[in-house]
Amino acid sequence: MRKKFSIIFLAVVMSFSFIVNAFAASAIDPVTIDYGDGYTLKVSTVDISTFTVREKTITRQADAYHGSTYIGTFYLTGTFQYDARKAVATSDSWRASSPSYSYSGKSSHSGASVSGSCTFNYLGGKTYKLTMTCDKNGNMSYTQ
């Protein structure tokens, strides 16, 4: 009887953690940014990997459009460590893809933030920027 209760309890706890993680990801995703000049950026989280209890790597995907024309996709990845007293960004990277247009970009990390930008050379070029910040408890915030 005790073993059966332990298994049921463990199953309930594990399912609750999956529900909480799914809700947390969907609460921030996706976000569409309208620049007011015909350009939009659809931003979502495509990967959250937790390697240890106090470290996570997050990849944000930003799909760029001009009207209904797809321009390209910009990815920003950051790794963060946190310990209930402070958070620090330990690495950053970016990549992009486009079916027809050239692009350039960069990324950096400082303190508890990872920032990146990408310029797609479509109609003279448009630069898109993303920033991710981790707090001391591992909670993420995002800005454009």
Tab-separated table of N, CA and C in Angstrom:
chain	number	residue	atom	x	y	z
A	1	MET	N	0.820	-1.194	0.000
A	1	MET	CA	0.000	0.000	0.000
A	1	MET	C	0.868	1.265	0.000
A	2	ARG	N	1.905	1.259	0.827
A	2	ARG	CA	2.776	2.435	0.924
A	2	ARG	C	3.507	2.682	-0.395
A	3	LYS	N	3.957	1.605	-1.054
A	3	LYS	CA	4.654	1.736	-2.329
A	3	LYS	C	3.706	2.297	-3.393
A	4	LYS	N	2.466	1.839	-3.398
A	4	LYS	CA	1.478	2.320	-4.359
A	4	LYS	C	1.205	3.813	-4.150
A	5	PHE	N	1.074	4.239	-2.901
A	5	PHE	CA	0.864	5.652	-2.592
A	5	PHE	C	2.053	6.490	-3.058
A	6	SER	N	3.270	5.996	-2.823
A	6	SER	CA	4.480	6.724	-3.226
A	6	SER	C	4.525	6.915	-4.739
A	7	ILE	N	4.139	5.883	-5.481
A	7	ILE	CA	4.154	5.970	-6.941
A	7	ILE	C	3.120	6.980	-7.422
A	8	ILE	N	1.929	6.941	-6.848
A	8	ILE	CA	0.884	7.891	-7.234
A	8	ILE	C	1.301	9.310	-6.884
A	9	PHE	N	1.851	9.507	-5.693
A	9	PHE	CA	2.296	10.837	-5.278
A	9	PHE	C	3.364	11.375	-6.218
A	10	LEU	N	4.328	10.527	-6.561
A	10	LEU	CA	5.396	10.941	-7.475
A	10	LEU	C	4.829	11.301	-8.851
A	11	ALA	N	3.876	10.528	-9.340
A	11	ALA	CA	3.260	10.819	-10.637
A	11	ALA	C	2.539	12.164	-10.616
A	12	VAL	N	1.843	12.472	-9.520
A	12	VAL	CA	1.133	13.749	-9.408
A	12	VAL	C	2.127	14.906	-9.385
A	13	VAL	N	3.183	14.777	-8.619
A	13	VAL	CA	4.191	15.841	-8.526
A	13	VAL	C	4.847	16.070	-9.887
A	14	MET	N	5.198	14.992	-10.584
A	14	MET	CA	5.836	15.146	-11.892
A	14	MET	C	4.888	15.778	-12.903
A	15	SER	N	3.634	15.380	-12.920
A	15	SER	CA	2.700	15.970	-13.879
A	15	SER	C	2.459	17.437	-13.578
A	16	PHE	N	2.430	17.820	-12.298
A	16	PHE	CA	2.272	19.228	-11.942
A	16	PHE	C	3.439	20.051	-12.462
A	17	SER	N	4.659	19.532	-12.362
A	17	SER	CA	5.824	20.293	-12.844
A	17	SER	C	5.768	20.480	-14.350
A	18	PHE	N	5.279	19.493	-15.103
A	18	PHE	CA	5.140	19.653	-16.553
A	18	PHE	C	4.089	20.699	-16.886
A	19	ILE	N	2.990	20.715	-16.152
A	19	ILE	CA	1.930	21.694	-16.386
A	19	ILE	C	2.447	23.099	-16.116
A	20	VAL	N	3.175	23.294	-15.026
A	20	VAL	CA	3.717	24.613	-14.688
A	20	VAL	C	4.687	25.075	-15.756
A	21	ASN	N	5.601	24.195	-16.213
A	21	ASN	CA	6.559	24.577	-17.246
A	21	ASN	C	5.860	24.917	-18.552
A	22	ALA	N	4.849	24.157	-18.933
A	22	ALA	CA	4.130	24.440	-20.172
A	22	ALA	C	3.404	25.766	-20.083
A	23	PHE	N	2.802	26.073	-18.945
A	23	PHE	CA	2.101	27.336	-18.779
A	23	PHE	C	3.080	28.501	-18.815
A	24	ALA	N	4.237	28.349	-18.169
A	24	ALA	CA	5.216	29.438	-18.138
A	24	ALA	C	5.708	29.756	-19.538
A	25	ALA	N	5.956	28.753	-20.363
A	25	ALA	CA	6.441	29.013	-21.720
A	25	ALA	C	5.357	29.653	-22.571
A	26	SER	N	4.119	29.202	-22.428
A	26	SER	CA	3.064	29.741	-23.286
A	26	SER	C	2.645	31.141	-22.869
A	27	ALA	N	2.913	31.527	-21.631
A	27	ALA	CA	2.518	32.855	-21.164
A	27	ALA	C	3.319	33.949	-21.854
A	28	ILE	N	4.519	33.634	-22.350
A	28	ILE	CA	5.358	34.649	-22.984
A	28	ILE	C	5.463	34.467	-24.490
A	29	ASP	N	4.941	33.361	-25.022
A	29	ASP	CA	5.147	33.042	-26.428
A	29	ASP	C	3.844	32.934	-27.172
A	30	PRO	N	3.810	33.174	-28.448
A	30	PRO	CA	4.735	34.041	-29.165
A	30	PRO	C	4.337	35.505	-28.997
A	31	VAL	N	5.259	36.374	-29.287
A	31	VAL	CA	5.023	37.815	-29.228
A	31	VAL	C	5.268	38.371	-30.624
A	32	THR	N	4.327	39.164	-31.128
A	32	THR	CA	4.511	39.815	-32.429
A	32	THR	C	4.775	41.298	-32.207
A	33	ILE	N	5.871	41.766	-32.754
A	33	ILE	CA	6.262	43.165	-32.627
A	33	ILE	C	6.006	43.841	-33.965
A	34	ASP	N	5.214	44.885	-33.953
A	34	ASP	CA	4.917	45.656	-35.165
A	34	ASP	C	5.738	46.939	-35.101
A	35	TYR	N	6.659	47.121	-36.037
A	35	TYR	CA	7.525	48.295	-36.044
A	35	TYR	C	6.850	49.523	-36.648
A	36	GLY	N	5.663	49.374	-37.197
A	36	GLY	CA	4.925	50.505	-37.729
A	36	GLY	C	5.349	50.953	-39.118
A	37	ASP	N	6.327	50.275	-39.706
A	37	ASP	CA	6.802	50.647	-41.040
A	37	ASP	C	6.653	49.483	-42.021
A	38	GLY	N	5.730	48.567	-41.711
A	38	GLY	CA	5.527	47.394	-42.553
A	38	GLY	C	6.301	46.176	-42.090
A	39	TYR	N	7.262	46.361	-41.187
A	39	TYR	CA	8.058	45.255	-40.666
A	39	TYR	C	7.444	44.718	-39.389
A	40	THR	N	7.441	43.407	-39.247
A	40	THR	CA	7.017	42.756	-38.010
A	40	THR	C	8.022	41.669	-37.656
A	41	LEU	N	8.034	41.321	-36.395
A	41	LEU	CA	8.922	40.290	-35.885
A	41	LEU	C	8.099	39.401	-34.969
A	42	LYS	N	8.041	38.113	-35.269
A	42	LYS	CA	7.328	37.153	-34.432
A	42	LYS	C	8.379	36.411	-33.616
A	43	VAL	N	8.352	36.610	-32.281
A	43	VAL	CA	9.385	36.079	-31.396
A	43	VAL	C	8.791	34.997	-30.507
A	44	SER	N	9.504	33.885	-30.400
A	44	SER	CA	9.075	32.801	-29.521
A	44	SER	C	10.292	32.089	-28.948
A	45	THR	N	10.063	31.342	-27.874
A	45	THR	CA	11.117	30.527	-27.280
A	45	THR	C	11.062	29.165	-27.935
A	46	VAL	N	12.187	28.709	-28.474
A	46	VAL	CA	12.198	27.419	-29.148
A	46	VAL	C	12.898	26.343	-28.345
A	47	ASP	N	13.690	26.722	-27.347
A	47	ASP	CA	14.378	25.711	-26.551
A	47	ASP	C	14.761	26.284	-25.199
A	48	ILE	N	14.414	25.551	-24.157
A	48	ILE	CA	14.891	25.844	-22.807
A	48	ILE	C	15.488	24.557	-22.286
A	49	SER	N	16.787	24.556	-22.049
A	49	SER	CA	17.481	23.376	-21.553
A	49	SER	C	18.055	23.672	-20.185
A	50	THR	N	17.731	22.828	-19.223
A	50	THR	CA	18.271	22.977	-17.881
A	50	THR	C	19.279	21.853	-17.674
A	51	PHE	N	20.543	22.213	-17.557
A	51	PHE	CA	21.591	21.213	-17.402
A	51	PHE	C	21.848	20.886	-15.933
A	52	THR	N	21.720	21.856	-15.085
A	52	THR	CA	21.854	21.652	-13.651
A	52	THR	C	20.706	22.404	-12.995
A	53	VAL	N	20.624	22.279	-11.706
A	53	VAL	CA	19.542	22.937	-10.980
A	53	VAL	C	19.606	24.449	-11.140
A	54	ARG	N	20.785	25.009	-11.277
A	54	ARG	CA	20.934	26.468	-11.317
A	54	ARG	C	21.574	26.982	-12.600
A	55	GLU	N	21.332	26.306	-13.700
A	55	GLU	CA	21.846	26.766	-14.989
A	55	GLU	C	20.830	26.429	-16.069
A	56	LYS	N	20.623	27.360	-16.994
A	56	LYS	CA	19.726	27.106	-18.118
A	56	LYS	C	20.245	27.784	-19.365
A	57	THR	N	19.932	27.159	-20.499
A	57	THR	CA	20.236	27.721	-21.803
A	57	THR	C	18.921	27.940	-22.527
A	58	ILE	N	18.740	29.126	-23.075
A	58	ILE	CA	17.495	29.489	-23.737
A	58	ILE	C	17.798	29.986	-25.145
A	59	THR	N	17.003	29.518	-26.108
A	59	THR	CA	17.097	30.004	-27.484
A	59	THR	C	15.787	30.664	-27.852
A	60	ARG	N	15.881	31.905	-28.328
A	60	ARG	CA	14.717	32.651	-28.818
A	60	ARG	C	14.802	32.720	-30.335
A	61	GLN	N	13.682	32.525	-30.989
A	61	GLN	CA	13.582	32.579	-32.446
A	61	GLN	C	12.768	33.796	-32.830
A	62	ALA	N	13.272	34.570	-33.791
A	62	ALA	CA	12.574	35.770	-34.271
A	62	ALA	C	12.424	35.674	-35.785
A	63	ASP	N	11.184	35.523	-36.238
A	63	ASP	CA	10.883	35.459	-37.669
A	63	ASP	C	10.541	36.857	-38.164
A	64	ALA	N	11.296	37.339	-39.149
A	64	ALA	CA	11.132	38.703	-39.672
A	64	ALA	C	10.284	38.697	-40.938
A	65	TYR	N	9.355	39.671	-40.985
A	65	TYR	CA	8.464	39.832	-42.141
A	65	TYR	C	8.390	41.298	-42.548
A	66	HIS	N	8.154	41.517	-43.829
A	66	HIS	CA	7.767	42.835	-44.329
A	66	HIS	C	6.443	42.609	-45.035
A	67	GLY	N	5.365	43.076	-44.424
A	67	GLY	CA	4.038	42.719	-44.915
A	67	GLY	C	3.865	41.220	-44.791
A	68	SER	N	3.561	40.566	-45.888
A	68	SER	CA	3.433	39.109	-45.869
A	68	SER	C	4.688	38.413	-46.395
A	69	THR	N	5.733	39.185	-46.712
A	69	THR	CA	6.977	38.616	-47.228
A	69	THR	C	7.875	38.164	-46.078
A	70	TYR	N	8.175	36.873	-46.048
A	70	TYR	CA	9.104	36.331	-45.054
A	70	TYR	C	10.520	36.728	-45.444
A	71	ILE	N	11.245	37.352	-44.510
A	71	ILE	CA	12.604	37.821	-44.787
A	71	ILE	C	13.643	36.836	-44.279
A	72	GLY	N	13.489	36.383	-43.041
A	72	GLY	CA	14.460	35.459	-42.466
A	72	GLY	C	14.182	35.223	-40.998
A	73	THR	N	15.010	34.381	-40.398
A	73	THR	CA	14.874	34.026	-38.985
A	73	THR	C	16.191	34.267	-38.272
A	74	PHE	N	16.091	34.887	-37.115
A	74	PHE	CA	17.227	35.212	-36.251
A	74	PHE	C	17.067	34.417	-34.963
A	75	TYR	N	18.128	33.731	-34.536
A	75	TYR	CA	18.121	32.955	-33.297
A	75	TYR	C	19.130	33.558	-32.328
A	76	LEU	N	18.728	33.750	-31.088
A	76	LEU	CA	19.634	34.226	-30.041
A	76	LEU	C	19.618	33.200	-28.915
A	77	THR	N	20.812	32.749	-28.513
A	77	THR	CA	20.941	31.741	-27.456
A	77	THR	C	21.796	32.303	-26.325
A	78	GLY	N	21.361	32.054	-25.104
A	78	GLY	CA	22.122	32.483	-23.929
A	78	GLY	C	22.112	31.418	-22.859
A	79	THR	N	23.208	31.327	-22.128
A	79	THR	CA	23.301	30.422	-20.985
A	79	THR	C	23.441	31.274	-19.732
A	80	PHE	N	22.679	30.903	-18.699
A	80	PHE	CA	22.604	31.673	-17.461
A	80	PHE	C	22.817	30.759	-16.260
A	81	GLN	N	23.510	31.290	-15.250
A	81	GLN	CA	23.642	30.612	-13.963
A	81	GLN	C	23.044	31.524	-12.900
A	82	TYR	N	22.371	30.928	-11.918
A	82	TYR	CA	21.714	31.697	-10.870
A	82	TYR	C	21.728	30.891	-9.573
A	83	ASP	N	21.715	31.570	-8.430
A	83	ASP	CA	21.828	30.864	-7.153
A	83	ASP	C	21.033	31.499	-6.013
A	84	ALA	N	19.963	32.194	-6.282
A	84	ALA	CA	19.097	32.869	-5.304
A	84	ALA	C	19.737	34.136	-4.724
A	85	ARG	N	20.982	34.415	-5.043
A	85	ARG	CA	21.621	35.674	-4.644
A	85	ARG	C	21.911	36.554	-5.845
A	86	LYS	N	22.256	35.919	-6.961
A	86	LYS	CA	22.559	36.669	-8.185
A	86	LYS	C	22.418	35.760	-9.389
A	87	ALA	N	22.404	36.369	-10.547
A	87	ALA	CA	22.385	35.643	-11.814
A	87	ALA	C	23.487	36.214	-12.693
A	88	VAL	N	24.002	35.377	-13.556
A	88	VAL	CA	25.036	35.819	-14.477
A	88	VAL	C	24.866	35.078	-15.805
A	89	ALA	N	25.037	35.801	-16.892
A	89	ALA	CA	25.054	35.194	-18.223
A	89	ALA	C	26.470	34.704	-18.476
A	90	THR	N	26.601	33.442	-18.898
A	90	THR	CA	27.933	32.860	-19.079
A	90	THR	C	28.327	32.674	-20.539
A	91	SER	N	27.348	32.661	-21.452
A	91	SER	CA	27.700	32.546	-22.871
A	91	SER	C	26.550	33.057	-23.737
A	92	ASP	N	26.875	33.361	-24.980
A	92	ASP	CA	25.892	33.848	-25.937
A	92	ASP	C	26.279	33.383	-27.327
A	93	SER	N	25.285	33.287	-28.204
A	93	SER	CA	25.549	33.000	-29.609
A	93	SER	C	24.333	33.422	-30.427
A	94	TRP	N	24.551	33.601	-31.702
A	94	TRP	CA	23.465	33.946	-32.614
A	94	TRP	C	23.664	33.180	-33.914
A	95	ARG	N	22.591	33.016	-34.636
A	95	ARG	CA	22.638	32.470	-35.983
A	95	ARG	C	21.400	32.967	-36.703
A	96	ALA	N	21.409	32.870	-38.002
A	96	ALA	CA	20.274	33.338	-38.792
A	96	ALA	C	20.168	32.502	-40.055
A	97	SER	N	19.023	32.624	-40.686
A	97	SER	CA	18.820	31.984	-41.983
A	97	SER	C	17.844	32.837	-42.776
A	98	SER	N	17.992	32.800	-44.082
A	98	SER	CA	17.105	33.543	-44.964
A	98	SER	C	17.063	32.836	-46.307
A	99	PRO	N	15.886	32.747	-46.900
A	99	PRO	CA	15.804	32.067	-48.193
A	99	PRO	C	16.408	32.870	-49.349
A	100	SER	N	16.468	34.198	-49.220
A	100	SER	CA	16.882	35.014	-50.372
A	100	SER	C	17.782	36.191	-50.036
A	101	TYR	N	17.961	36.527	-48.784
A	101	TYR	CA	18.632	37.777	-48.436
A	101	TYR	C	19.858	37.516	-47.564
A	102	SER	N	20.875	38.346	-47.757
A	102	SER	CA	22.053	38.230	-46.908
A	102	SER	C	21.749	38.854	-45.552
A	103	TYR	N	22.572	38.543	-44.570
A	103	TYR	CA	22.353	39.038	-43.207
A	103	TYR	C	23.676	39.100	-42.470
A	104	SER	N	23.684	39.882	-41.417
A	104	SER	CA	24.832	39.947	-40.517
A	104	SER	C	24.283	40.132	-39.109
A	105	GLY	N	25.076	39.783	-38.107
A	105	GLY	CA	24.587	39.914	-36.744
A	105	GLY	C	25.692	39.819	-35.727
A	106	LYS	N	25.292	39.925	-34.478
A	106	LYS	CA	26.242	39.817	-33.376
A	106	LYS	C	25.467	39.508	-32.103
A	107	SER	N	26.189	39.017	-31.102
A	107	SER	CA	25.604	38.790	-29.782
A	107	SER	C	26.669	39.070	-28.728
A	108	SER	N	26.196	39.342	-27.513
A	108	SER	CA	27.109	39.593	-26.399
A	108	SER	C	26.383	39.285	-25.099
A	109	HIS	N	27.158	39.153	-24.035
A	109	HIS	CA	26.550	38.981	-22.717
A	109	HIS	C	27.294	39.847	-21.702
A	110	SER	N	26.516	40.347	-20.745
A	110	SER	CA	27.062	41.205	-19.696
A	110	SER	C	26.138	41.094	-18.496
A	111	GLY	N	26.716	40.919	-17.326
A	111	GLY	CA	25.895	40.778	-16.132
A	111	GLY	C	24.979	39.580	-16.275
A	112	ALA	N	23.692	39.801	-16.132
A	112	ALA	CA	22.704	38.726	-16.233
A	112	ALA	C	21.930	38.787	-17.550
A	113	SER	N	22.465	39.487	-18.560
A	113	SER	CA	21.742	39.664	-19.829
A	113	SER	C	22.537	39.174	-21.025
A	114	VAL	N	21.795	38.704	-22.021
A	114	VAL	CA	22.339	38.350	-23.326
A	114	VAL	C	21.594	39.198	-24.349
A	115	SER	N	22.335	39.859	-25.218
A	115	SER	CA	21.740	40.706	-26.259
A	115	SER	C	22.265	40.289	-27.622
A	116	GLY	N	21.437	40.504	-28.617
A	116	GLY	CA	21.868	40.200	-29.974
A	116	GLY	C	21.108	41.029	-30.972
A	117	SER	N	21.694	41.167	-32.142
A	117	SER	CA	21.016	41.882	-33.222
A	117	SER	C	21.332	41.199	-34.539
A	118	CYS	N	20.424	41.370	-35.475
A	118	CYS	CA	20.600	40.803	-36.810
A	118	CYS	C	20.018	41.787	-37.819
A	119	THR	N	20.761	42.031	-38.882
A	119	THR	CA	20.294	42.886	-39.969
A	119	THR	C	20.106	42.027	-41.211
A	120	PHE	N	18.885	42.026	-41.724
A	120	PHE	CA	18.589	41.353	-42.975
A	120	PHE	C	18.601	42.402	-44.082
A	121	ASN	N	19.330	42.138	-45.153
A	121	ASN	CA	19.468	43.091	-46.252
A	121	ASN	C	18.306	42.945	-47.232
A	122	TYR	N	17.175	43.452	-46.804
A	122	TYR	CA	15.953	43.451	-47.609
A	122	TYR	C	15.481	44.888	-47.698
A	123	LEU	N	15.322	45.425	-48.888
A	123	LEU	CA	14.902	46.819	-49.104
A	123	LEU	C	15.753	47.806	-48.304
A	124	GLY	N	17.055	47.642	-48.344
A	124	GLY	CA	17.951	48.563	-47.666
A	124	GLY	C	18.397	48.121	-46.293
A	125	GLY	N	17.760	47.123	-45.736
A	125	GLY	CA	18.195	46.576	-44.453
A	125	GLY	C	17.368	47.032	-43.273
A	126	LYS	N	17.117	46.114	-42.382
A	126	LYS	CA	16.393	46.385	-41.140
A	126	LYS	C	17.096	45.590	-40.049
A	127	THR	N	17.401	46.254	-38.920
A	127	THR	CA	18.065	45.595	-37.808
A	127	THR	C	17.050	45.243	-36.726
A	128	TYR	N	17.103	44.005	-36.282
A	128	TYR	CA	16.234	43.506	-35.217
A	128	TYR	C	17.093	43.197	-34.004
A	129	LYS	N	16.601	43.557	-32.822
A	129	LYS	CA	17.360	43.366	-31.583
A	129	LYS	C	16.529	42.581	-30.580
A	130	LEU	N	17.211	41.718	-29.824
A	130	LEU	CA	16.586	40.955	-28.749
A	130	LEU	C	17.490	40.982	-27.524
A	131	THR	N	16.892	40.975	-26.336
A	131	THR	CA	17.634	40.884	-25.085
A	131	THR	C	16.910	39.929	-24.155
A	132	MET	N	17.679	39.064	-23.490
A	132	MET	CA	17.154	38.148	-22.483
A	132	MET	C	17.866	38.430	-21.177
A	133	THR	N	17.117	38.477	-20.086
A	133	THR	CA	17.704	38.733	-18.775
A	133	THR	C	17.182	37.710	-17.780
A	134	CYS	N	18.079	37.175	-16.972
A	134	CYS	CA	17.743	36.185	-15.959
A	134	CYS	C	17.845	36.832	-14.582
A	135	ASP	N	16.880	36.546	-13.701
A	135	ASP	CA	16.996	37.058	-12.336
A	135	ASP	C	17.602	35.998	-11.422
A	136	LYS	N	17.805	36.325	-10.177
A	136	LYS	CA	18.501	35.441	-9.237
A	136	LYS	C	17.775	34.125	-8.984
A	137	ASN	N	16.483	34.069	-9.314
A	137	ASN	CA	15.704	32.844	-9.127
A	137	ASN	C	15.521	32.050	-10.410
A	138	GLY	N	16.135	32.493	-11.502
A	138	GLY	CA	16.045	31.783	-12.766
A	138	GLY	C	14.879	32.203	-13.628
A	139	ASN	N	14.169	33.251	-13.240
A	139	ASN	CA	13.055	33.766	-14.043
A	139	ASN	C	13.592	34.623	-15.174
A	140	MET	N	13.025	34.470	-16.358
A	140	MET	CA	13.507	35.183	-17.532
A	140	MET	C	12.589	36.342	-17.896
A	141	SER	N	13.184	37.409	-18.414
A	141	SER	CA	12.424	38.508	-19.008
A	141	SER	C	13.051	38.802	-20.357
A	142	TYR	N	12.225	39.334	-21.271
A	142	TYR	CA	12.657	39.535	-22.647
A	142	TYR	C	12.263	40.926	-23.100
A	143	THR	N	13.171	41.566	-23.854
A	143	THR	CA	12.871	42.858	-24.453
A	143	THR	C	13.344	42.840	-25.899
A	144	GLN	N	12.798	43.766	-26.676
A	144	GLN	CA	13.163	43.886	-28.077
A	144	GLN	C	13.923	45.180	-28.275
